[in-house]
Amino acid sequence: MPDEDQHLLVMKGAPERILDRCTSILLNGEIVDMPADSEQRVKFEAAYLELGGMGERVLGFCHSFLDAKEYPKGYAFDNENVNFPLEGLTFVGLMAMIDPPRANVPEAVAKCKSAGIKVIMVTGDHPITAAAIAKNVGIISDGSNTVDDIAKDMGIPVEEVDPSKVNAAVFTDPN
């Protein structure tokens, strides 16, 4: 626990990005080292991929108690020219939430498709979450192939996929 003179740095974001910034984990109230190849890291990666695959939005959380001598009360934190640690943090956990599409989206997608309109989804979600949502609303149907599907099946980078083979378009950029 921090003393009353310490600042608490808290960060949330895409689970894989949060995990990359952490070297320890909070387990049962204790901060424990978490090497890059640790079992906890593997379990959390599996958990967020499973939750994302169900269409849930997943966030990772971490924190750090800052040294009171280096970051005293009144310290001028600067988000533009970052003057505080962004690495070596402590992983705290994951949170998953359901943020369902509006009820009329599947019907609108079906109408567009029946009119010959190619429906494209652009999102900032993790690719696994995006694919699950696209399936739920009918953008991706059985037999549809996204760029990610084709790349995975062929064992090639996404950039090398022949666009003519793609019949379901879901673009993600979680940055």
CSV table of C-alpha atoms in Angstrom, one decimal:
chain,number,residue,atom,x,y,z
A,1,MET,CA,0.0,0.0,0.0
A,2,PRO,CA,1.2,3.5,-0.7
A,3,ASP,CA,2.0,5.9,2.1
A,4,GLU,CA,0.0,9.1,2.1
A,5,ASP,CA,2.8,11.0,0.3
A,6,GLN,CA,2.9,8.7,-2.7
A,7,HIS,CA,1.0,9.1,-6.0
A,8,LEU,CA,-0.8,6.2,-7.5
A,9,LEU,CA,-0.4,5.9,-11.3
A,10,VAL,CA,-3.3,4.0,-12.8
A,11,MET,CA,-3.6,2.9,-16.5
A,12,LYS,CA,-6.3,1.1,-18.5
A,13,GLY,CA,-6.4,0.0,-22.1
A,14,ALA,CA,-6.2,-2.9,-24.5
A,15,PRO,CA,-5.2,-6.0,-22.4
A,16,GLU,CA,-2.2,-6.9,-24.6
A,17,ARG,CA,-0.8,-3.4,-24.4
A,18,ILE,CA,-1.3,-3.2,-20.7
A,19,LEU,CA,0.3,-6.6,-20.1
A,20,ASP,CA,3.3,-5.5,-22.2
A,21,ARG,CA,3.9,-2.6,-19.8
A,22,CYS,CA,3.8,-4.8,-16.7
A,23,THR,CA,6.6,-6.7,-14.9
A,24,SER,CA,4.6,-7.7,-11.9
A,25,ILE,CA,1.0,-8.7,-11.0
A,26,LEU,CA,-1.2,-8.1,-8.0
A,27,LEU,CA,-2.2,-11.6,-6.5
A,28,ASN,CA,-4.2,-11.9,-3.3
A,29,GLY,CA,-3.1,-8.4,-2.2
A,30,GLU,CA,0.6,-9.1,-2.9
A,31,ILE,CA,2.7,-7.7,-5.8
A,32,VAL,CA,4.5,-10.6,-7.4
A,33,ASP,CA,7.1,-10.7,-10.3
A,34,MET,CA,5.5,-11.6,-13.6
A,35,PRO,CA,8.2,-12.5,-16.2
A,36,ALA,CA,7.3,-12.3,-19.9
A,37,ASP,CA,6.9,-16.1,-20.1
A,38,SER,CA,4.9,-16.5,-16.9
A,39,GLU,CA,1.9,-18.7,-16.5
A,40,GLN,CA,-0.2,-15.8,-15.3
A,41,ARG,CA,0.5,-13.9,-18.5
A,42,VAL,CA,-0.5,-16.9,-20.6
A,43,LYS,CA,-3.8,-17.3,-18.6
A,44,PHE,CA,-4.7,-13.6,-19.0
A,45,GLU,CA,-4.0,-13.7,-22.7
A,46,ALA,CA,-6.3,-16.8,-23.1
A,47,ALA,CA,-9.0,-15.1,-21.0
A,48,TYR,CA,-9.1,-11.9,-23.0
A,49,LEU,CA,-9.1,-13.7,-26.3
A,50,GLU,CA,-12.0,-15.9,-25.0
A,51,LEU,CA,-14.0,-13.0,-23.8
A,52,GLY,CA,-13.3,-11.0,-27.0
A,53,GLY,CA,-14.3,-14.0,-29.0
A,54,MET,CA,-17.7,-13.8,-27.3
A,55,GLY,CA,-18.1,-10.2,-28.5
A,56,GLU,CA,-17.2,-8.6,-25.2
A,57,ARG,CA,-15.1,-5.5,-24.9
A,58,VAL,CA,-12.1,-6.3,-22.7
A,59,LEU,CA,-9.9,-3.8,-20.8
A,60,GLY,CA,-6.8,-4.4,-18.9
A,61,PHE,CA,-5.8,-2.4,-15.8
A,62,CYS,CA,-2.4,-1.8,-14.1
A,63,HIS,CA,-0.9,0.6,-11.5
A,64,SER,CA,2.3,1.7,-9.9
A,65,PHE,CA,3.0,3.5,-6.6
A,66,LEU,CA,5.4,6.3,-7.5
A,67,ASP,CA,8.4,7.0,-5.3
A,68,ALA,CA,7.5,10.0,-3.1
A,69,LYS,CA,11.0,11.5,-3.4
A,70,GLU,CA,11.1,11.4,-7.2
A,71,TYR,CA,7.4,12.4,-7.5
A,72,PRO,CA,6.6,14.6,-4.5
A,73,LYS,CA,3.3,16.2,-3.7
A,74,GLY,CA,2.7,19.0,-6.2
A,75,TYR,CA,4.8,17.3,-8.9
A,76,ALA,CA,3.9,18.6,-12.4
A,77,PHE,CA,2.9,15.5,-14.3
A,78,ASP,CA,3.0,16.1,-18.1
A,79,ASN,CA,1.0,14.0,-20.5
A,80,GLU,CA,2.5,15.7,-23.6
A,81,ASN,CA,6.2,15.2,-22.6
A,82,VAL,CA,5.6,12.1,-20.4
A,83,ASN,CA,7.6,12.5,-17.2
A,84,PHE,CA,6.4,9.4,-15.3
A,85,PRO,CA,6.9,5.7,-15.8
A,86,LEU,CA,5.0,3.8,-18.5
A,87,GLU,CA,6.8,0.5,-18.0
A,88,GLY,CA,7.5,-1.8,-15.1
A,89,LEU,CA,3.9,-1.5,-13.9
A,90,THR,CA,1.8,-3.9,-11.9
A,91,PHE,CA,-1.0,-5.8,-13.7
A,92,VAL,CA,-4.2,-5.5,-11.6
A,93,GLY,CA,-6.8,-7.4,-13.8
A,94,LEU,CA,-9.2,-7.5,-16.7
A,95,MET,CA,-12.7,-6.2,-17.1
A,96,ALA,CA,-15.1,-7.4,-19.8
A,97,MET,CA,-18.3,-5.6,-20.7
A,98,ILE,CA,-21.0,-6.2,-23.2
A,99,ASP,CA,-21.6,-3.3,-25.5
A,100,PRO,CA,-24.2,-4.8,-27.9
A,101,PRO,CA,-25.0,-3.3,-31.3
A,102,ARG,CA,-28.3,-1.5,-31.7
A,103,ALA,CA,-31.2,-3.9,-32.1
A,104,ASN,CA,-31.9,-2.8,-35.7
A,105,VAL,CA,-28.3,-3.4,-37.0
A,106,PRO,CA,-28.8,-7.1,-38.1
A,107,GLU,CA,-31.9,-6.2,-40.1
A,108,ALA,CA,-30.2,-3.2,-41.7
A,109,VAL,CA,-27.2,-5.4,-42.6
A,110,ALA,CA,-29.6,-8.0,-44.1
A,111,LYS,CA,-31.4,-5.4,-46.2
A,112,CYS,CA,-28.1,-4.0,-47.5
A,113,LYS,CA,-26.9,-7.4,-48.5
A,114,SER,CA,-30.1,-8.3,-50.2
A,115,ALA,CA,-29.8,-5.1,-52.2
A,116,GLY,CA,-26.3,-6.1,-53.3
A,117,ILE,CA,-24.5,-3.7,-51.1
A,118,LYS,CA,-21.3,-4.9,-49.6
A,119,VAL,CA,-21.3,-4.1,-45.9
A,120,ILE,CA,-18.0,-3.1,-44.3
A,121,MET,CA,-17.3,-2.8,-40.6
A,122,VAL,CA,-14.6,-0.4,-39.4
A,123,THR,CA,-13.9,-0.5,-35.7
A,124,GLY,CA,-11.3,0.2,-33.0
A,125,ASP,CA,-12.0,-3.1,-31.3
A,126,HIS,CA,-9.6,-6.0,-31.0
A,127,PRO,CA,-9.8,-8.1,-34.2
A,128,ILE,CA,-11.3,-11.1,-32.2
A,129,THR,CA,-14.0,-8.9,-30.7
A,130,ALA,CA,-14.7,-7.3,-34.0
A,131,ALA,CA,-15.2,-10.6,-35.8
A,132,ALA,CA,-17.6,-11.9,-33.0
A,133,ILE,CA,-19.7,-8.7,-33.3
A,134,ALA,CA,-19.6,-8.9,-37.1
A,135,LYS,CA,-20.9,-12.5,-37.0
A,136,ASN,CA,-23.7,-11.5,-34.5
A,137,VAL,CA,-25.0,-8.8,-36.8
A,138,GLY,CA,-24.7,-10.8,-40.1
A,139,ILE,CA,-21.7,-9.0,-41.7
A,140,ILE,CA,-19.8,-12.3,-41.4
A,141,SER,CA,-21.8,-15.4,-42.2
A,142,ASP,CA,-21.0,-19.1,-42.5
A,143,GLY,CA,-18.7,-19.5,-45.4
A,144,SER,CA,-17.5,-15.9,-45.3
A,145,ASN,CA,-13.8,-15.2,-45.2
A,146,THR,CA,-12.2,-12.1,-43.7
A,147,VAL,CA,-8.6,-11.1,-44.5
A,148,ASP,CA,-7.7,-12.4,-41.0
A,149,ASP,CA,-9.4,-15.7,-41.7
A,150,ILE,CA,-7.6,-16.2,-45.0
A,151,ALA,CA,-4.2,-15.1,-43.5
A,152,LYS,CA,-4.6,-17.6,-40.6
A,153,ASP,CA,-5.7,-20.5,-42.9
A,154,MET,CA,-2.8,-19.9,-45.3
A,155,GLY,CA,-0.2,-19.1,-42.6
A,156,ILE,CA,0.7,-15.8,-44.3
A,157,PRO,CA,0.7,-12.1,-43.2
A,158,VAL,CA,-2.5,-10.2,-43.7
A,159,GLU,CA,-0.7,-7.9,-46.2
A,160,GLU,CA,-0.2,-10.8,-48.6
A,161,VAL,CA,-3.8,-11.9,-48.8
A,162,ASP,CA,-5.4,-11.6,-52.3
A,163,PRO,CA,-8.2,-9.1,-51.9
A,164,SER,CA,-10.3,-11.0,-54.5
A,165,LYS,CA,-10.6,-13.9,-52.0
A,166,VAL,CA,-12.1,-11.8,-49.3
A,167,ASN,CA,-15.9,-11.8,-49.0
A,168,ALA,CA,-16.4,-10.3,-45.6
A,169,ALA,CA,-14.8,-6.9,-44.6
A,170,VAL,CA,-14.0,-6.1,-41.0
A,171,PHE,CA,-11.3,-3.5,-40.5
A,172,THR,CA,-9.8,-3.0,-37.1
A,173,ASP,CA,-7.3,-0.6,-35.7
A,174,PRO,CA,-7.2,-0.8,-31.9
A,175,ASN,CA,-4.5,1.9,-31.8
